[in-house]
mmCIF file of C-alpha atoms in Angstrom:
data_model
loop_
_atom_site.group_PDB
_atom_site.id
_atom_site.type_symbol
_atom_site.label_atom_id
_atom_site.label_comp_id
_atom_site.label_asym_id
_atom_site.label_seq_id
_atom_site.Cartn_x
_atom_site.Cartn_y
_atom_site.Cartn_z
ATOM 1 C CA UNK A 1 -9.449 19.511 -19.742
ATOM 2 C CA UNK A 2 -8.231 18.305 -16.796
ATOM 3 C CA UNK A 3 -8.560 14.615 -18.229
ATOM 4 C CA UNK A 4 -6.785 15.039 -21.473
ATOM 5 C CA UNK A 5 -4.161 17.663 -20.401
ATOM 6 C CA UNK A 6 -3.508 18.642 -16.816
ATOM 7 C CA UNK A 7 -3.587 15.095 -15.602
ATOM 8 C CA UNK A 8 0.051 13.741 -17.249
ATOM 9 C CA UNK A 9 1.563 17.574 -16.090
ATOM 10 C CA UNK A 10 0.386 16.789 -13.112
ATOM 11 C CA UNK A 11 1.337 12.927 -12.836
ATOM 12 C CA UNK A 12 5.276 13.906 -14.432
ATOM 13 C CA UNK A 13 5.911 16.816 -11.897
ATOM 14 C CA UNK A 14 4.984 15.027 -8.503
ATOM 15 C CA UNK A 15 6.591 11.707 -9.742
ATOM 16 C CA UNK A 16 9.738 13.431 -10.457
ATOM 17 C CA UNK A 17 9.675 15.728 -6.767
ATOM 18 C CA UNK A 18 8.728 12.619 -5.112
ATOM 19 C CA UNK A 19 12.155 10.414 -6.663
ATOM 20 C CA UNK A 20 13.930 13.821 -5.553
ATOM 21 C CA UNK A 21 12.037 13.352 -1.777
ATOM 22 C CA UNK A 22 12.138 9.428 -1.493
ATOM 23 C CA UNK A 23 15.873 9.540 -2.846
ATOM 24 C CA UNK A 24 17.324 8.399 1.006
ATOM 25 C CA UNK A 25 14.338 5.861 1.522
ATOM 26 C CA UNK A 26 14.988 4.552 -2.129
ATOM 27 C CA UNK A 27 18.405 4.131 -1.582
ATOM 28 C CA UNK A 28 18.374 2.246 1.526
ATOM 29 C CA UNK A 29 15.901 -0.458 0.670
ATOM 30 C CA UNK A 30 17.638 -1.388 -2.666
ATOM 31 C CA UNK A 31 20.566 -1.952 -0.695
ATOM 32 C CA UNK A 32 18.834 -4.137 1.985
ATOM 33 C CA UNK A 33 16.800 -5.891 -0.718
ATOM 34 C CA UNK A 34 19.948 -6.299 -2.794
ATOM 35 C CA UNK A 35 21.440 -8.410 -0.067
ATOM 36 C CA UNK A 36 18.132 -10.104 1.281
ATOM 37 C CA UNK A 37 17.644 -11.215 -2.743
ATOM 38 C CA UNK A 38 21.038 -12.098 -4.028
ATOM 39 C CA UNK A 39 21.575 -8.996 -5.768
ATOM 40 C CA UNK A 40 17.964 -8.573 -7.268
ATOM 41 C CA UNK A 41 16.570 -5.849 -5.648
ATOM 42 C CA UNK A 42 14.318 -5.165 -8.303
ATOM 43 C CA UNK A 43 11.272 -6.950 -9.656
ATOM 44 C CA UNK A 44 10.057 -5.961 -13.464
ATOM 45 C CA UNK A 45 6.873 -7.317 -15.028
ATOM 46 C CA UNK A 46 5.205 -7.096 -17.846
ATOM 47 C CA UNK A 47 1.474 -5.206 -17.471
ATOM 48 C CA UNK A 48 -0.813 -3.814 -19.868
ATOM 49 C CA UNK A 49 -1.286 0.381 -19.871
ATOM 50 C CA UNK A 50 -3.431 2.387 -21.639
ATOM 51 C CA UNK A 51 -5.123 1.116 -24.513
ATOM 52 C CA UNK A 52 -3.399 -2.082 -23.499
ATOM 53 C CA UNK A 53 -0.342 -1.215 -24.436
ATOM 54 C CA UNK A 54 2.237 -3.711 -22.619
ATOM 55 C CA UNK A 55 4.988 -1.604 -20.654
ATOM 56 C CA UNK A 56 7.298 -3.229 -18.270
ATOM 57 C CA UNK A 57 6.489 -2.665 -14.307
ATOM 58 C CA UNK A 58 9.172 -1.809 -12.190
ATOM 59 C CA UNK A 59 8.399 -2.449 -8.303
ATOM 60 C CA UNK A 60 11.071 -3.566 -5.149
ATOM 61 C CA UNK A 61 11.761 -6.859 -5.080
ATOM 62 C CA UNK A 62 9.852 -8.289 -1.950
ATOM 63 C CA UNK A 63 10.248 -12.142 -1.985
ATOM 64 C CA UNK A 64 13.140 -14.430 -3.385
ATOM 65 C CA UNK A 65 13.586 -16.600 -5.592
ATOM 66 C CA UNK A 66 13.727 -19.983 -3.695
ATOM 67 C CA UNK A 67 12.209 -23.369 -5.234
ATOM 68 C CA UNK A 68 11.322 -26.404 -3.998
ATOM 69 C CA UNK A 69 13.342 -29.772 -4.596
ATOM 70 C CA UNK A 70 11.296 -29.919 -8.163
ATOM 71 C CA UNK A 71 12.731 -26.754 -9.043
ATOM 72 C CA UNK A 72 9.042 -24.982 -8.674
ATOM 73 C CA UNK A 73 9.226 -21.614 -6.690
ATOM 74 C CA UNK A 74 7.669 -22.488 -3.202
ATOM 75 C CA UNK A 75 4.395 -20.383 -2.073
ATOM 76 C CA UNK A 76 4.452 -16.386 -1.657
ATOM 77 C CA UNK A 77 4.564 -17.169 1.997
ATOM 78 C CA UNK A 78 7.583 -18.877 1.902
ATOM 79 C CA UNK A 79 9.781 -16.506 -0.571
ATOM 80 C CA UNK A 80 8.657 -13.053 1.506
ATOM 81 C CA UNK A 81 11.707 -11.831 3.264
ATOM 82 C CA UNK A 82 11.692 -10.192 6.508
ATOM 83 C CA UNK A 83 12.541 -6.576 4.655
ATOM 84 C CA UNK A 84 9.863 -7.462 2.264
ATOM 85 C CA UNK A 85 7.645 -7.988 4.387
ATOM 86 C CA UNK A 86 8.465 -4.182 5.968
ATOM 87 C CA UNK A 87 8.423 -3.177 2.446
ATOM 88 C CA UNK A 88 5.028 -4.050 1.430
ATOM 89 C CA UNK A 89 2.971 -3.652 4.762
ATOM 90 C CA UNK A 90 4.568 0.018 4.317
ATOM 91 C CA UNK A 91 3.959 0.352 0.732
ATOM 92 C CA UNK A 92 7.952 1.319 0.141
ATOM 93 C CA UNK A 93 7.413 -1.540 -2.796
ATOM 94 C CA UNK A 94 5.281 0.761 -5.057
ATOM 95 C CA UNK A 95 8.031 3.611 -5.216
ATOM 96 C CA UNK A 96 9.813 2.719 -7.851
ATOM 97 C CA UNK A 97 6.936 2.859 -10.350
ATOM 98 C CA UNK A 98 7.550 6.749 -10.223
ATOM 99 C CA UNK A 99 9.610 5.640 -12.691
ATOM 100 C CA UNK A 100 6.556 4.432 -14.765
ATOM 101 C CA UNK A 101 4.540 7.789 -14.188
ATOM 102 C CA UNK A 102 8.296 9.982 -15.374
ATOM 103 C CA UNK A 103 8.212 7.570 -18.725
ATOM 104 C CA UNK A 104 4.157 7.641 -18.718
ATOM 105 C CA UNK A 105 3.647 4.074 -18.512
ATOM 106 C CA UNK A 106 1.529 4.777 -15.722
ATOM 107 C CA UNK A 107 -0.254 7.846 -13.930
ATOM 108 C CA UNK A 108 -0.323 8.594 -9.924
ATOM 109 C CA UNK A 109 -4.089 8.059 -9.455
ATOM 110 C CA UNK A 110 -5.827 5.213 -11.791
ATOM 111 C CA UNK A 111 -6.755 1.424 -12.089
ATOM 112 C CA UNK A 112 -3.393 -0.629 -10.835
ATOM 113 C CA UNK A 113 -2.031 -2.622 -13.525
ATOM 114 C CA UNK A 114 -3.195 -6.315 -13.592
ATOM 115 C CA UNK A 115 -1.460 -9.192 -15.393
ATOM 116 C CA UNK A 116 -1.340 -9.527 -19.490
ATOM 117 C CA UNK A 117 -3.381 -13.342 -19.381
ATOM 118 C CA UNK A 118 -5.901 -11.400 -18.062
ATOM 119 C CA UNK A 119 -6.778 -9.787 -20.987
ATOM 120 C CA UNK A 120 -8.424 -12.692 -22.613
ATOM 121 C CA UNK A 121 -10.499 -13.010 -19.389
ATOM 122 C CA UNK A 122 -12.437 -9.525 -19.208
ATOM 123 C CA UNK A 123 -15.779 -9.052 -20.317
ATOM 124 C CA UNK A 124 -16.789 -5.785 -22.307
ATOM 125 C CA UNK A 125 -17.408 -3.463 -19.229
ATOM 126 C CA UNK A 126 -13.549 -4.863 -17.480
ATOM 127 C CA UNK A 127 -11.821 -3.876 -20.700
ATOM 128 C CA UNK A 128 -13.247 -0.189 -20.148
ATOM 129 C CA UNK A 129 -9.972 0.115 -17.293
ATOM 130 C CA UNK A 130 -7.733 0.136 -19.906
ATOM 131 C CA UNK A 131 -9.584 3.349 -21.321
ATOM 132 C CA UNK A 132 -6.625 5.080 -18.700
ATOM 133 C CA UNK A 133 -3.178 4.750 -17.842
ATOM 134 C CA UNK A 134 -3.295 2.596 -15.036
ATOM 135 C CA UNK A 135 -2.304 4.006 -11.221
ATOM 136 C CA UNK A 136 -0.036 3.906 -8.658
ATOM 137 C CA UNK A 137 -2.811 3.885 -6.503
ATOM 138 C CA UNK A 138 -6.771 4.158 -7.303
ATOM 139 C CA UNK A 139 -10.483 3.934 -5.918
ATOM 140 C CA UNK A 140 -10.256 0.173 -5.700
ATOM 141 C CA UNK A 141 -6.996 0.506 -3.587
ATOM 142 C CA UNK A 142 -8.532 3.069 -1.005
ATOM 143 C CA UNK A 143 -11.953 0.635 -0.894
ATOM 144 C CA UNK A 144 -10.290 -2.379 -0.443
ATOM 145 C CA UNK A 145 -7.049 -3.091 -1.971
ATOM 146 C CA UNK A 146 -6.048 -6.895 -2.105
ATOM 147 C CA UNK A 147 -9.203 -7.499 0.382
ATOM 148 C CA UNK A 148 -11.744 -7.163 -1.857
ATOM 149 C CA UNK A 149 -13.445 -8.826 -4.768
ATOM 150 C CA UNK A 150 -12.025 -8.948 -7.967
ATOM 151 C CA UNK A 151 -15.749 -8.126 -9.301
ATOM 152 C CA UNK A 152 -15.899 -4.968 -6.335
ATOM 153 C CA UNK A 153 -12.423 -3.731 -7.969
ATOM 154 C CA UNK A 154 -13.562 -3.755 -11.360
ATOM 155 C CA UNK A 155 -16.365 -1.905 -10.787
ATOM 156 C CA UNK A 156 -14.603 0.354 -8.611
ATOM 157 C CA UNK A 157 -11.959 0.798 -11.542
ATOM 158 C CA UNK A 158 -15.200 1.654 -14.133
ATOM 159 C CA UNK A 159 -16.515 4.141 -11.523
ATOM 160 C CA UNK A 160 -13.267 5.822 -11.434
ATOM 161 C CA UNK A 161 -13.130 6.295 -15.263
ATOM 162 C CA UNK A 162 -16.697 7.762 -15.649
ATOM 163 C CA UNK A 163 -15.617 9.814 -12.697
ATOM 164 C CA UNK A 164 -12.503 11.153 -13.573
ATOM 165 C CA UNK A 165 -12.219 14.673 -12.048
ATOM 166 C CA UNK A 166 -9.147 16.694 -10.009
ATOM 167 C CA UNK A 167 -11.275 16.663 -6.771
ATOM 168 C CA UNK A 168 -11.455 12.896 -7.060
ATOM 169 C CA UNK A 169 -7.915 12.225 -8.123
ATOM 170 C CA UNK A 170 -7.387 14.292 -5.039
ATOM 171 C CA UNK A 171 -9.224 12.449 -2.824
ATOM 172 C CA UNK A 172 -7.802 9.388 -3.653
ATOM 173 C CA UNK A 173 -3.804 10.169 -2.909
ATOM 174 C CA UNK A 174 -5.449 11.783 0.462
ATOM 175 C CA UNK A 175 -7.183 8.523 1.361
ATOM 176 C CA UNK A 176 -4.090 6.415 0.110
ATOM 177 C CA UNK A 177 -1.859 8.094 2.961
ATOM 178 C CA UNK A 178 -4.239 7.381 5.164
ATOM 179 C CA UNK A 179 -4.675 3.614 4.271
ATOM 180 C CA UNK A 180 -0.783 3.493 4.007
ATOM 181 C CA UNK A 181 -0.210 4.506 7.937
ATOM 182 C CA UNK A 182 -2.916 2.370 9.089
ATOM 183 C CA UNK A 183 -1.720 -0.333 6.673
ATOM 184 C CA UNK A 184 -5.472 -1.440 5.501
ATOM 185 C CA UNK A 185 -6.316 -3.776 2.717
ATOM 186 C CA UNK A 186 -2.853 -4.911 1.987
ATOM 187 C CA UNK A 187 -3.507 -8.715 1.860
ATOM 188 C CA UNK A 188 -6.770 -10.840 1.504
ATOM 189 C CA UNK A 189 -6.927 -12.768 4.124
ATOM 190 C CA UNK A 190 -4.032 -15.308 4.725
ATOM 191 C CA UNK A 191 -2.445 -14.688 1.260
ATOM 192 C CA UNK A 192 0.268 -12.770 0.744
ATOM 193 C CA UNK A 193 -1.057 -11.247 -2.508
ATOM 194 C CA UNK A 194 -4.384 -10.879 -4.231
ATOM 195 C CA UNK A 195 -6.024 -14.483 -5.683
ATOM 196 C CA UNK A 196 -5.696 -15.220 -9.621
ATOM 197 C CA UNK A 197 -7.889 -13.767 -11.820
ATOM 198 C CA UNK A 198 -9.604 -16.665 -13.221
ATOM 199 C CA UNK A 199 -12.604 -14.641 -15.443
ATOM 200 C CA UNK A 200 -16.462 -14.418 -15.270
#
């Protein structure tokens, strides 16, 4: 019940008290981002939801838009701003996707939303996260985040599914405050984001 019904009740009426919350916070990091990126405070990407439905992303815009004398955009490390920077290692960047959850693009608690080419890449048992609307946050992202496997995430992501209960969705926002203060699992290593996804 919980699954088919509560879950989206649940998902539009925190999204929409947490826009209402955030409001102040939201407000001043589009206008610092909107001068640290030229005007572009927001970034909008196409992802795959449920059933693999594409939906447009919408997340702060952390890094700019500078390229190198080829006119290629230079590394992640080079195109974070300082704000950015602030904004991810605090996790500001995921607030606009309560946007997402209001539309129901995406739920609060569920596999985060990888990249369309990756479609083509998963095997049987990957294709199973799409079986969900995918999360702000999830079980990889409070085992891990960016600093683990991509073969550890998708298994966390299939546990979740075959797991999907209140108590657990629960647990998960619980444990995602607490990896938000201590800032755990944001980057792998030296890279600014999570590797490519390059299959099997």
């Amino acid at each position: 019940m919980y699954r088919k019904y509560l879950k989206r009740g649940i998902d539009f009426f925190v999204a929409f008290m947490g826009l209402i919350f955030l409001s102040p916070v939201f407000l001043f990091v589009t206008v610092g981002l909107y001068f640290a990126n030229k005007g572009k405070p927001f970034f909008f990407q196409a992802r795959p939801g449920l059933n693999e439905k594409i939906f447009k992303i919408i997340k702060f815009k952390t890094m700019n838009d500078r390229k190198d004398s080829h006119g290629i955009l230079l590394p992640d490390a080079d195109r974070l701003t300082t704000i950015g920077a602030f904004v991810r290692k605090t996790s500001l960047d995921e607030i606009p996707q309560l946007i997402n959850v209001l539309k129901g693009d995406m739920s609060l608690i569920g596999p985060r939303p990888l990249l369309p080419q990756y479609l083509l890449l998963y095997d049987y048992k990957q294709k199973r996260r799409h079986e969900v609307r995918p999360g702000i946050t999830g079980w990889a992202q409070v085992n891990g985040r960016n600093a683990i496997s991509w073969q550890k995430k998708f298994e966390l992501d299939i546990w979740y599914i075959d797991n999907l209960t209140f108590q657990n969705d629960l647990d998960i926002f619980y444990k995602t405050i607490k990896k938000t203060i201590r800032r755990e699992g944001i980057s792998q290593s030296d890279n600014i984001t999570m590797e490519i996804f390059k299959g099997n």
